[in-house]
C-alpha positions in Angstrom: 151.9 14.8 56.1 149.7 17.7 54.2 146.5 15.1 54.8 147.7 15.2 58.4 147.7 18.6 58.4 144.1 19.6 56.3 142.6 16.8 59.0 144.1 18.9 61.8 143.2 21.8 60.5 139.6 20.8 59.8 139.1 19.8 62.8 140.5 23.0 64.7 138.4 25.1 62.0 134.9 23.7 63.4 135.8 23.3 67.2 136.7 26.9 67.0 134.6 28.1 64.4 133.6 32.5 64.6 130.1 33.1 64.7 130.3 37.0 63.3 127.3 38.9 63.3 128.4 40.6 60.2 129.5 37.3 58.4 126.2 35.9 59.1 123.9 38.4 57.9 125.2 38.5 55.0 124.9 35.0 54.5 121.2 35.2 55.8 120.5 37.7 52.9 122.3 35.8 50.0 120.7 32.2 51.5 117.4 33.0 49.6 119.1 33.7 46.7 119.7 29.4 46.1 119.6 26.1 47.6 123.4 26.0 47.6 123.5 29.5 49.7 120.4 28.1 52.1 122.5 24.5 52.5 125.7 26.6 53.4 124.1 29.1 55.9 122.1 25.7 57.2 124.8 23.3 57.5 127.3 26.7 59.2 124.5 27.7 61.8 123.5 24.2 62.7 126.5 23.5 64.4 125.9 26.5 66.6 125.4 25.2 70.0 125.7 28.3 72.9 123.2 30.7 73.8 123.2 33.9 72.1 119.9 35.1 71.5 120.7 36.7 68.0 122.6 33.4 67.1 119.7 31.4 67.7 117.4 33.0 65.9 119.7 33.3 62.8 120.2 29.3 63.4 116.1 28.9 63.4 115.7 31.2 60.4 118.4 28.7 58.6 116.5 26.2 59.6 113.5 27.8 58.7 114.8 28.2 55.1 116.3 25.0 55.0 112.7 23.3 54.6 111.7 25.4 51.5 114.6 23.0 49.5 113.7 20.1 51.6 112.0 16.7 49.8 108.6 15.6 51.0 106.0 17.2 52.9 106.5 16.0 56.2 111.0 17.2 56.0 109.6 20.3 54.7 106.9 21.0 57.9 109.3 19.1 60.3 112.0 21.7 59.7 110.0 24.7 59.3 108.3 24.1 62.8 111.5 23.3 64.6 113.4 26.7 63.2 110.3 28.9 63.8 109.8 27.5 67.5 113.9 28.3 68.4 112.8 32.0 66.8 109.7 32.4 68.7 111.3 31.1 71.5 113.9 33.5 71.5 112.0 36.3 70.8 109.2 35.4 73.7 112.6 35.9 75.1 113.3 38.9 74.2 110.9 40.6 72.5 112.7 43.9 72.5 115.7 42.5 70.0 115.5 44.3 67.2 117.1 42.0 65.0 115.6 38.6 66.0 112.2 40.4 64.8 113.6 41.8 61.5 114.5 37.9 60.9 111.0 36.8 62.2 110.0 39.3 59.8 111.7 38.6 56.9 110.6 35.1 57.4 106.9 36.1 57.5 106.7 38.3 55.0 108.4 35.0 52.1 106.5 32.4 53.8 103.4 31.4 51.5 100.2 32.0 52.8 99.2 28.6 53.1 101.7 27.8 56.1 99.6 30.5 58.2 102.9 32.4 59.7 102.3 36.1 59.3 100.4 36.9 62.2 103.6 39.0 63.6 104.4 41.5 61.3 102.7 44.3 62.5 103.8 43.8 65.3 107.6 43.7 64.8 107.1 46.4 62.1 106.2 48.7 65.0 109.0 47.1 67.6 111.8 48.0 64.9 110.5 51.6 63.8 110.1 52.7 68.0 113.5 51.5 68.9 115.3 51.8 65.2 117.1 54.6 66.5 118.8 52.7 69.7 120.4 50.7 67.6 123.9 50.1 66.4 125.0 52.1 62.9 125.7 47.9 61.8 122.6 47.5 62.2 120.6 50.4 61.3 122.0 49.6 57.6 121.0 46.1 58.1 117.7 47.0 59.0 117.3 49.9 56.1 118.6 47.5 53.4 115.6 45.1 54.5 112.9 47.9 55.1 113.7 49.5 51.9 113.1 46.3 49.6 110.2 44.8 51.9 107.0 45.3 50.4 105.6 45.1 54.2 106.6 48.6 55.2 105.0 51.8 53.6 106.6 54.5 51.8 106.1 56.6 54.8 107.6 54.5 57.3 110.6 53.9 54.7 111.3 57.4 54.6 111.1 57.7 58.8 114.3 55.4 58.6 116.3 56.8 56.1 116.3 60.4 57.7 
């Protein structure tokens, strides 16, 4: 009866699994910190499957990440082009989401130089500091716990978002 039960309840977990924004960007943070953390936020946004911009690009950042812990060459480019195309694609979308480019961000600012994938960060730098302030207090802090650590933003421009 209880294997019954852990099967049903399995099952119920991942047909209704939450997608919180909160829940997720904390595991997008703690996902560089090891392979177990990037296989957990990987294997949870993988199964996402609807259409929320901010979603998607968390599940293309996870996949994204997914490729630095990958074996081989070819796993590792396969899975770093298919996460950065859903986040460009999403942000082509929607290019005035703040948080989609914070991720696209983030992601260009780790990425080694030899993959050749920092060509927006000046250009999201500037789309977050001009519309920082329309955003949500959530994500203010989110934003301010990434600016303050990045070595992409200046001490000045630090400073403008932590008025």
């Amino acid at each position: 009866m209880k294997v019954i039960f852990s099967i049903l309840f399995a099952i119920t977990f991942s047909v209704f699994q939450s997608y919180n924004l909160a829940d997720i960007r904390k595991m997008y943070v703690e996902s560089s910190d090891s392979k177990i953390n990037t296989t957990k936020f990987y294997d949870f946004m993988n199964k996402y499957s609807k259409n929320d911009e901010t979603l998607l690009a968390y599940k293309g950042a996870s996949i994204a990440l997914k490729a630095k812990h990958a074996t081989g060459i070819k796993q590792k480019k396969e899975l770093f082009i298919k996460g950065v195309t859903i986040l460009e694609s999403v942000i082509k979308a929607n290019p005035n989401n703040v948080e989609n480019r914070l991720i696209r961000l983030s992601i260009q600012e780790n990425t080694p130089k030899l993959l050749k994938y920092k060509e927006n960060i000046d250009a999201d730098k500037k789309q977050i500091l001009l519309l920082f302030s329309k955003q949500s207090v959530d994500l203010k802090e989110y934003i301010k716990k990434y600016v303050n650590q990045s070595l992409v933003f200046t001490k000045a421009e630090k400073q403008q978002l932590n008025k």
